[in-house]
XYZ file of C-alpha atoms in Angstrom:
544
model
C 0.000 0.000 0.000
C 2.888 2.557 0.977
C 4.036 2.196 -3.000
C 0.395 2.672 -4.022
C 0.221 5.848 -1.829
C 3.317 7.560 -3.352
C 2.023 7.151 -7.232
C -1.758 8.400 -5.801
C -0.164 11.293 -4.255
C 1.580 12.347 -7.453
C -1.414 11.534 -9.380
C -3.737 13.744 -6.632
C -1.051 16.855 -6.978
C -1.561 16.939 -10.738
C -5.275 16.840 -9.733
C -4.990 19.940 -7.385
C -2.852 21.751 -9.424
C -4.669 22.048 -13.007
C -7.776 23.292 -11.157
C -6.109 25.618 -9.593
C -5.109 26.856 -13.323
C -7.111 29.148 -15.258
C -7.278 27.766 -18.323
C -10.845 26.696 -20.205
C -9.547 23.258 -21.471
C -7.163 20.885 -20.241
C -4.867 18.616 -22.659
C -6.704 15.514 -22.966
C -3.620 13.149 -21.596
C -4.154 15.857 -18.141
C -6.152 14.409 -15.491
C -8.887 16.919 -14.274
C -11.340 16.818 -11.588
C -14.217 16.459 -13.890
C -13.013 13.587 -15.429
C -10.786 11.953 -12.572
C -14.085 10.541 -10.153
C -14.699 7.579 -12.690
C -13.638 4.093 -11.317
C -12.488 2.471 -7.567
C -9.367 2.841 -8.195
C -9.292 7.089 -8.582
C -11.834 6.347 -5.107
C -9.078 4.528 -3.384
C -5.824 7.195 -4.771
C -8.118 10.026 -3.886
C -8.421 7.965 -0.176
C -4.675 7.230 0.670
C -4.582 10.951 0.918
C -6.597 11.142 3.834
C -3.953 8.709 5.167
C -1.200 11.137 5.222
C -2.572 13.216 7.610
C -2.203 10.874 10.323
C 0.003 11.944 12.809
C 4.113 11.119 12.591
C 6.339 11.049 15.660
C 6.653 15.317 16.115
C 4.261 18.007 16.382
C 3.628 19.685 13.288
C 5.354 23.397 13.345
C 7.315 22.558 17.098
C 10.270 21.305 15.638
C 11.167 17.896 17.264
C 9.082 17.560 20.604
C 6.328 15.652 20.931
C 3.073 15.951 22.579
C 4.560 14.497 25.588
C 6.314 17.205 26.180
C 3.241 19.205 26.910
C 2.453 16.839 29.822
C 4.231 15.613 33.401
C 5.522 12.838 31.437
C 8.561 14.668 29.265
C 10.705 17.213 29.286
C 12.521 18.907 26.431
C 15.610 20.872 25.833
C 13.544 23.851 27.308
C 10.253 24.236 28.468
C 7.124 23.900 27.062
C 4.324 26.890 27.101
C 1.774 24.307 26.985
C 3.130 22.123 30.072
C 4.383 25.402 32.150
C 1.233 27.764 31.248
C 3.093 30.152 29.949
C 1.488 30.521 26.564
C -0.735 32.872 24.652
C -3.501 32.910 22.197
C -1.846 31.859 18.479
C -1.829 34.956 16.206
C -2.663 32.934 13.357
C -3.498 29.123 13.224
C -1.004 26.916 12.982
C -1.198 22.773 12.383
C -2.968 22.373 15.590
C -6.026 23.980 13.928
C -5.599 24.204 9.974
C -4.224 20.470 9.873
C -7.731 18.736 11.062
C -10.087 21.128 9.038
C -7.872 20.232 5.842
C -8.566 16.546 7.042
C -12.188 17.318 6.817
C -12.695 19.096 3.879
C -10.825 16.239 2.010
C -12.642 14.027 3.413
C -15.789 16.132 2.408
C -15.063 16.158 -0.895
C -14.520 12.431 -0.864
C -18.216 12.141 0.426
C -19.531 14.416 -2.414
C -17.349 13.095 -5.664
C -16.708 9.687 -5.017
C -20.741 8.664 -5.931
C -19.817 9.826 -9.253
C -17.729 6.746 -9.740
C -19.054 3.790 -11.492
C -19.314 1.274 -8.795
C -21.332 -0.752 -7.261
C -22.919 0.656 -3.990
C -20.514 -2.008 -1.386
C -17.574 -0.961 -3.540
C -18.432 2.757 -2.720
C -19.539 2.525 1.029
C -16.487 0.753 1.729
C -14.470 3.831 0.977
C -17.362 5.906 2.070
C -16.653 4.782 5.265
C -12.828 5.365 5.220
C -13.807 9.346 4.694
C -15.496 9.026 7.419
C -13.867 7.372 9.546
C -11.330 10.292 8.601
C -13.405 12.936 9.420
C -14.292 11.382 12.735
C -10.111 11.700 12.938
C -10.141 14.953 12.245
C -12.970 16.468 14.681
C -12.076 14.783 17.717
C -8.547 16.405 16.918
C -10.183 19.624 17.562
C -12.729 18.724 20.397
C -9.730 17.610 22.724
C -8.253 20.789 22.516
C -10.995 23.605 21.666
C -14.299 21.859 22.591
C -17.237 23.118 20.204
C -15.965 24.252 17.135
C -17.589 24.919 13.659
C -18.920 21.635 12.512
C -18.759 21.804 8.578
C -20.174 18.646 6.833
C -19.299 19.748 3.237
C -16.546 21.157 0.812
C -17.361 25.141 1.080
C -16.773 27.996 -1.616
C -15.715 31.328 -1.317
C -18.240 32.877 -0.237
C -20.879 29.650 1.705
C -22.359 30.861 4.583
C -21.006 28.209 6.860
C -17.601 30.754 7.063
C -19.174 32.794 9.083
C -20.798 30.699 11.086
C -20.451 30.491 15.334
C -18.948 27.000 16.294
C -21.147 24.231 17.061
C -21.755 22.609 20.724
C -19.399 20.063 21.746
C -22.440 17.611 21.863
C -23.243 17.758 18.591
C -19.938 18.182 16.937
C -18.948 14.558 19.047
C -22.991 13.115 18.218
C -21.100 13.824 14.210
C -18.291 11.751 14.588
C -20.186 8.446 16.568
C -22.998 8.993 13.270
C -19.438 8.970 11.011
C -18.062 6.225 12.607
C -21.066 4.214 13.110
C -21.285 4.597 9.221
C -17.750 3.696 8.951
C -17.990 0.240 11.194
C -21.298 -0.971 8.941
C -19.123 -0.516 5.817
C -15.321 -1.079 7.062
C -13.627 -4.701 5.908
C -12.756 -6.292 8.820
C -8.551 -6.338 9.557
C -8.347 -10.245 8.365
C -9.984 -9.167 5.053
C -7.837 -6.402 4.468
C -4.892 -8.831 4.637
C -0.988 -8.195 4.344
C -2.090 -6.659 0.825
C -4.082 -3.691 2.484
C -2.229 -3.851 5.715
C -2.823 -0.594 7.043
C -5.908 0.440 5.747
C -8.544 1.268 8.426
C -10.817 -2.381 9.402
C -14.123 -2.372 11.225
C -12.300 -2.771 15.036
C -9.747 0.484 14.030
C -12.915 2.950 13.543
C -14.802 0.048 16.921
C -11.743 0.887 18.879
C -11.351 4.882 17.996
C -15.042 4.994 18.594
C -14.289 3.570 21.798
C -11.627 6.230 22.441
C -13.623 8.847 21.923
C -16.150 7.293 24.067
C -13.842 7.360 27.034
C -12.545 10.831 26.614
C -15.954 11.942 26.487
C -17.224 10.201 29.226
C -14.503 11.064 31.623
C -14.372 14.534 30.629
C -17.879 15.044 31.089
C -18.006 13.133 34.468
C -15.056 15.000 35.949
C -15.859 18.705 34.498
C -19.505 18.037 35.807
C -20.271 19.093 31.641
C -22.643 16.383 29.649
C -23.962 12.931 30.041
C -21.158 11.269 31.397
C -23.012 7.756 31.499
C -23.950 7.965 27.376
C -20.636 8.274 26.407
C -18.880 6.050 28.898
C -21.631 2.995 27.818
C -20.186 3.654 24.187
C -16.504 3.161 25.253
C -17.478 0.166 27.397
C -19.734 -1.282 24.369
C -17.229 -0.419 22.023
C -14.328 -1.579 23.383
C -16.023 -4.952 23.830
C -16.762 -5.134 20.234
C -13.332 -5.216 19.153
C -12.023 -7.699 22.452
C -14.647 -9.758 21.321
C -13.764 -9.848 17.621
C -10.676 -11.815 18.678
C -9.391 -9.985 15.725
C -6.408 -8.758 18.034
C -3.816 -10.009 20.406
C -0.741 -8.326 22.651
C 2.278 -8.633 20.923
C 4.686 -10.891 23.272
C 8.186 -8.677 23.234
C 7.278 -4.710 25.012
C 10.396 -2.960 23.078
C 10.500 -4.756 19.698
C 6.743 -3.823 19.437
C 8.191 -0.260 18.395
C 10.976 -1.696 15.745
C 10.911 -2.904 12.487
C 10.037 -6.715 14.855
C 6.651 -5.302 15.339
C 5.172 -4.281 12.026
C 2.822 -5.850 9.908
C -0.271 -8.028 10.567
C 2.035 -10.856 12.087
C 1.675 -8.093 14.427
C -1.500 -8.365 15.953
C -1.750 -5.604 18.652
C -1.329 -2.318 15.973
C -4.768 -1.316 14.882
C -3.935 2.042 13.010
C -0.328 2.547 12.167
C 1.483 5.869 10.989
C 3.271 3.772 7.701
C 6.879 4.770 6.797
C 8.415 3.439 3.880
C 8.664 -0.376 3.604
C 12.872 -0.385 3.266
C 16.194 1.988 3.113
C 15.993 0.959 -0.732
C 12.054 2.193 -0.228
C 11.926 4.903 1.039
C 8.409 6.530 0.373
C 8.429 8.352 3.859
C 11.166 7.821 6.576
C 11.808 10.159 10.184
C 14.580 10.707 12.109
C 12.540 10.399 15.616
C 15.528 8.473 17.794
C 18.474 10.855 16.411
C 16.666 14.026 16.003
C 14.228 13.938 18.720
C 15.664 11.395 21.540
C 19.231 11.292 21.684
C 19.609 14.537 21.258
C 17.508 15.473 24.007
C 14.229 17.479 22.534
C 11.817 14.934 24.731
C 13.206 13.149 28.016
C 11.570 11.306 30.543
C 10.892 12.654 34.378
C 11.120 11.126 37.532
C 7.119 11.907 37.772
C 6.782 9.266 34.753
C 10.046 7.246 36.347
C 8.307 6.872 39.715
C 4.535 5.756 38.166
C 6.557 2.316 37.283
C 5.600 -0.330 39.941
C 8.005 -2.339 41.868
C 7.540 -6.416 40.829
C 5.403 -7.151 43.393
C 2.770 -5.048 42.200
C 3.294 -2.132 44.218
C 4.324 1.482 44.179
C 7.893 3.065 45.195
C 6.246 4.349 48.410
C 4.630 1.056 49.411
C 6.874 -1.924 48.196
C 9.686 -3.926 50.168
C 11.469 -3.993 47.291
C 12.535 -0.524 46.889
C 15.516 1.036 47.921
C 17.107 4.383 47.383
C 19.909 3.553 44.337
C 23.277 4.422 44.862
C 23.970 3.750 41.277
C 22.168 4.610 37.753
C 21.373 0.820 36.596
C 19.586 0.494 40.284
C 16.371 2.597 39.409
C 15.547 0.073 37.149
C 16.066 -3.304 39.469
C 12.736 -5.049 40.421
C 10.732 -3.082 38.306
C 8.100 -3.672 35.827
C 10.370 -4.722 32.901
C 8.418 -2.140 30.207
C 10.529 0.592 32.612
C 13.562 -1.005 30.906
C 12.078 -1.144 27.413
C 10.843 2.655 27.812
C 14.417 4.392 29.444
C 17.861 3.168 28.079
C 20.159 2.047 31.210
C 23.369 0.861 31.247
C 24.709 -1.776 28.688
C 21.657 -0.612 25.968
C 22.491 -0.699 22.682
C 22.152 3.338 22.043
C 24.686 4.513 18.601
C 27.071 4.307 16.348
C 29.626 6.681 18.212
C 28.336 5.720 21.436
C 27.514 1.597 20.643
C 26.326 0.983 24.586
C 24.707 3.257 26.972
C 26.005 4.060 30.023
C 24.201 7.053 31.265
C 22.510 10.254 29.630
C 23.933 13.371 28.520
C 23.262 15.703 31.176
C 23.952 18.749 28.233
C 20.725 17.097 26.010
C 19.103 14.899 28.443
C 18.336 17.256 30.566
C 16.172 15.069 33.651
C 18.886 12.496 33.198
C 16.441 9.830 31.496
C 16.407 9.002 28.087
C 13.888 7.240 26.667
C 14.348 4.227 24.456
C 10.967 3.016 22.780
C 12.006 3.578 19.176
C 15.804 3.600 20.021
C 17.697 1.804 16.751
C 21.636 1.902 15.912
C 20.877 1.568 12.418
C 18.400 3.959 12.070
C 20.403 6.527 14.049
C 23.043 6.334 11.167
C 20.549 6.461 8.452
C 18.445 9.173 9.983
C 15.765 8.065 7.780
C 13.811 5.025 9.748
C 11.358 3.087 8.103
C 9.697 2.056 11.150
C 5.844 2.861 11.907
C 4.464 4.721 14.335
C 1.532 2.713 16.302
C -1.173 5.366 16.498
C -3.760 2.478 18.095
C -2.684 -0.391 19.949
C -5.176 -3.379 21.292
C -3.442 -2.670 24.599
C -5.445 1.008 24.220
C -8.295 -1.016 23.843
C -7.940 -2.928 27.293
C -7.410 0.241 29.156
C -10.416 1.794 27.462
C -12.768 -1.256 28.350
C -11.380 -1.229 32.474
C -11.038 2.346 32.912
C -14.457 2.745 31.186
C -16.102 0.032 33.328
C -14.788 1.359 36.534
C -15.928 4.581 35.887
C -19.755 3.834 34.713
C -20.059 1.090 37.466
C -17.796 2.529 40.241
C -16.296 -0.920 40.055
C -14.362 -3.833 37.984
C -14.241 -7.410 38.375
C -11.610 -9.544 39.041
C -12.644 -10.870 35.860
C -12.692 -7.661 34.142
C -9.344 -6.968 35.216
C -8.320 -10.335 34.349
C -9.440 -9.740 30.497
C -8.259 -6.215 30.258
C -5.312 -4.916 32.462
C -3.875 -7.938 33.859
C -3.094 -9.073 30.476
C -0.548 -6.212 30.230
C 0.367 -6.749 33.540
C 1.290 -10.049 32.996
C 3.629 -8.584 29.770
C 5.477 -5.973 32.193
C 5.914 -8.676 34.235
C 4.371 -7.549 37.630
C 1.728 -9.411 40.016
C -1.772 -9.100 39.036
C -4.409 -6.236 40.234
C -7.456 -7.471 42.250
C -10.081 -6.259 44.367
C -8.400 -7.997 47.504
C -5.032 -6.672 46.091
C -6.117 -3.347 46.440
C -7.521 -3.544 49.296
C -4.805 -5.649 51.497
C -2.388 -2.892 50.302
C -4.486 0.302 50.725
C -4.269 0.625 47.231
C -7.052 2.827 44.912
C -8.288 0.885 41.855
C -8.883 4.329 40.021
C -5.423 5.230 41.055
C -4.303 2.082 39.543
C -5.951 1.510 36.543
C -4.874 5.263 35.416
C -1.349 3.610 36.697
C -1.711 1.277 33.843
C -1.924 3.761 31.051
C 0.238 5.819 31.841
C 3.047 3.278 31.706
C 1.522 0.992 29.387
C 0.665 3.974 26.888
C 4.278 5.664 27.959
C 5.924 7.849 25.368
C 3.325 7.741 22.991
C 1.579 10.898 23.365
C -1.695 10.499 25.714
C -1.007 11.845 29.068
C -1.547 15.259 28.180
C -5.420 15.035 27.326
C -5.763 12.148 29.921
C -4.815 15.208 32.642
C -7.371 17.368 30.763
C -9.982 14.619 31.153
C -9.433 13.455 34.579
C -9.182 17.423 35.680
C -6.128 17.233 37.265
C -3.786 19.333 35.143
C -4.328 22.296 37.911
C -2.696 19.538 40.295
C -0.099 17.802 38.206
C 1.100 20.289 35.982
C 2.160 22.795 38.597
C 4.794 20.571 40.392
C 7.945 21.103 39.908
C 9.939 19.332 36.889
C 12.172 16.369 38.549
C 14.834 13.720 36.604
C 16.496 11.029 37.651
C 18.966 10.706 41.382
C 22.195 13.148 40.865
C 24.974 9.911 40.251
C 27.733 12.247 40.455
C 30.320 9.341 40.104
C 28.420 8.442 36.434
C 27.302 12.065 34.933
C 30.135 14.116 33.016
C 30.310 17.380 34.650
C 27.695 19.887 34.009
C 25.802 22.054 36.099
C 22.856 21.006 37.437
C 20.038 21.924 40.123
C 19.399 19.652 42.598
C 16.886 19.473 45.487
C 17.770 18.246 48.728
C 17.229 14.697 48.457
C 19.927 14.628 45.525
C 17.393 14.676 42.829
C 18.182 16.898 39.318
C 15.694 20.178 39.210
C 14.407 20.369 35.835
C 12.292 23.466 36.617
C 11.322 24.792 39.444
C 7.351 25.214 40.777
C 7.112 29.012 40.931
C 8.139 28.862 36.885
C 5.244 26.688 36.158
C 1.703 27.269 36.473
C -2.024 25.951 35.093
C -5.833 28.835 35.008
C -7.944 26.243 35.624
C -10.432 28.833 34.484
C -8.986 28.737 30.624
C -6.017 26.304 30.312
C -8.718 22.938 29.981
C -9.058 24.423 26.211
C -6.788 25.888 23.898
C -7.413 29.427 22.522
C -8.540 30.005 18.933
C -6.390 31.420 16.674
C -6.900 34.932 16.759
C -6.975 35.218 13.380
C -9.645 33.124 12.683
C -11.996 34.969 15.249
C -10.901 37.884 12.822
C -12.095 36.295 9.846
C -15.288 35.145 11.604
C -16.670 37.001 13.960
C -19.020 34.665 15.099
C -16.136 32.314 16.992
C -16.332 33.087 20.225
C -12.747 32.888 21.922
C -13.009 29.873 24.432
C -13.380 31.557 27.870
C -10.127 33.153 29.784
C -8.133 33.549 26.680
């Protein structure tokens, strides 16, 4: 599919750019846009271009962080305005806004053109449901960070009303994308009939399992911002979630780290459910990144001691509770008796790490600025290259676990032992730690909601979620004001450098009184100014 998706794209440019000419007739070998919606296969080119705007490894127009970096999780070679409050309103929109709406509008046009084609109706609502699905994509984009926003449901002109028009209720803009994605899960193939040939292509449990996603966000947002029917949406992520456990069309991949290397990709692969594709070889190269050199090892996202310290100790328990813990005298010590996906997320001593550094011995104090690195991704021979072929895992089955038991706990106020058992223990088990029960939790004075957000977080590490999940849960004003901590000062092990440290010997990333979080306006982003400008109907979300 990647090698079909570079020969669309060219074919879709040549598209976009004679209409943009002004000419009144086209050569007849020129492919227009009134003569290019004829057959499945201009549906499907016209379709893998909705696929590029899934997200890579960076945040568009932020150089090399990632959205980690805006959480308690990560820590860059500065500070972030989004994790430390320190931002202000966007003079003009940048990816965060103008990269979902020119999801949508493709996806739009899709909708509109692609009935033109002669095909039968199944051949049509299959890829029907792909522009939805991609639509869905696109608007939950924007509800996590803006809330309501201008729902538009069709390619507009110049001068179409809907410009102007106020933004929509959150309600109805998320009631859109469970209609879209309900759509998409009728039509969708399922991921066994897509096959290694289509590998890649959104299935039936990718759009059960975002639905599911959205379901939770939803549900816990509304539930913990006392805003919306917290109970509606949670019953979707529960129902959802189900769907896909039940399709037994997934499975946890057995190794933790080689699930993010080249070891992990394709359908023998059975945990990836949407994948970011790259190109299939260094001698196919359709799209590569430079993630590990460019964004890792040179320090532009590190790990904290806030994520460090969420990893439990073997026996199931936190730092503060467990037997096993003891202050480290040495580096490689943090990581002894832990859950083992600590060791597959930070690089310790005797890791494979680069070329001119072959095995790690301990971080870079000058770009690794909390004294962690992380390692998911990590690859010697894609450090020299600086053009990986490996994908980025966008949805995982493990996602889908944590969806079903946090969803579950939070409808009923409860889990199972045998919920846990089919959802969070199974990842448990894979990290190599002792189960979580009801008696567990209890015998240890434990909280299961405590625990189950535990999960994700470490399960879900490095991978860009714990910002919105402190946005849902409504306790950014709590967790994003605490100081920035890395790892214990080894000063036998660092290279000299200067360095902050607190008095228990731990490195001070950044200070409390530098960070801060308006729980009156920081829970949404501000629109971009200048779209308020250009309609004056958008309302600026409230505080900015």
């Amino acid at each position: 599919m990647k090698i079909t998706f570079k020969q669309t794209l060219l074919s879709l440019s040549l598209v976009t750019f004679m209409t943009a000419c002004d000419v009144n007739r086209l050569p007849e070998t020129n492919i227009s846009d009134m003569n290019f919606w004829t057959s499945e296969s201009d549906i499907k080119a016209a379709n893998n271009y909705l696929y590029t705007f899934l997200p890579g490894f960076t945040v568009p127009n932020e150089g090399n962080i990632t959205e980690d970096n805006w959480s308690d999780d990560a820590f860059g070679l500065a500070s972030n305005s989004v994790s430390d409050g320190s931002r202000l309103a966007p003079a003009t929109a940048t990816g965060n806004y103008n990269t979902p709406y020119n999801l949508i509008r493709a996806a739009n046009n899709i909708l509109e053109k692609a009935p033109r084609a002669a095909v039968t109706p199944a051949v049509l609502d299959r890829y029907l449901a792909e522009a939805y699905f991609f639509r869905a994509w696109g608007y939950f984009s924007l509800v996590q960070k803006y809330g309501g926003v201008p729902l538009i449901l069709k390619t507009l002109g110049e001068s179409s009303p809907e410009l102007t028009e106020a933004a929509a209720p959150r309600e109805k803009v998320v009631d859109q994308i469970y209609m879209d994605l309900d759509f998409a899960i009728t039509k969708l193939p399922t991921i066994t009939t897509l096959g290694n040939a289509d590998y890649g292509r959104i299935s039936r449990t990718a759009a059960q399992a975002f639905k599911a996603r959205v379901g939770l966000y939803e549900g816990t947002y509304a539930k913990f911002h006392a805003k919306g029917d917290a109970t509606k949406h949670l019953n979707i992520a529960v129902v959802s979630s189900k769907e896909v456990i039940d399709s037994k069309e997934h499975a946890l991949f057995g190794n933790y780290f080689d699930l993010f290397q080249t070891a992990g990709e394709g359908r023998q692969n059975k945990e990836n459910i949407i994948v970011k594709q790259y190109g299939v070889s260094s001698t196919e190269r359709v799209l590569t990144h430079a993630y590990y050199r460019s964004s890792l090892e040179t320090g532009s996202v590190n790990p904290t001691k806030s994520l460090a310290d969420s990893y439990l100790m073997k026996d199931g328990l936190p730092l503060t509770k467990s037997p096993l813990w003891t202050l480290p005298d040495s580096s490689h010590k943090v990581f002894r008796n832990r859950d083992t996906r600590m060791s597959a997320t930070f690089m310790k001593r005797g890791d494979a790490m680069m070329t001119t550094k072959p095995i790690f011995d301990i971080a870079n104090l000058v770009f690794n600025k909390t004294g962690y690195m992380f390692r998911k991704f990590a690859n010697i021979s894609d450090w020299n290259t600086q053009a990986s072929v490996t994908d980025r895992p966008l949805l995982r089955y493990a996602e889908v676990l944590l969806i079903f038991a946090e969803a579950t706990y939070e409808l009923k106020g409860a889990i199972t032992d045998a919920e846990l058992d089919m959802s969070i223990n199974l990842l448990r088990t894979r990290g190599e730690i002792a189960k979580l029960t009801n008696a567990f939790v209890t015998a240890n004075a434990l909280n299961m909601r405590d625990e189950i957000r535990r999960e994700r977080r470490v399960e879900l590490a490095q991978e860009g979620f714990r910002y919105f999940d402190l946005i849902r849960w409504k306790i950014a004003e709590t967790e994003l004001v605490k100081p920035v901590l890395g790892n214990f000062y080894f000063k036998s092990e660092f290279a000299a450098a200067t360095v902050n440290l607190t008095p228990d010997n731990i490195i001070l990333v950044q200070a409390a009184s530098f960070r801060k979080f308006d729980p009156a306006k920081d829970y949404l982003w501000p629109f971009p100014i200048n779209e308020i400008a250009l309609n004056p109907e958008l309302r600026q979300n409230a505080g900015w």
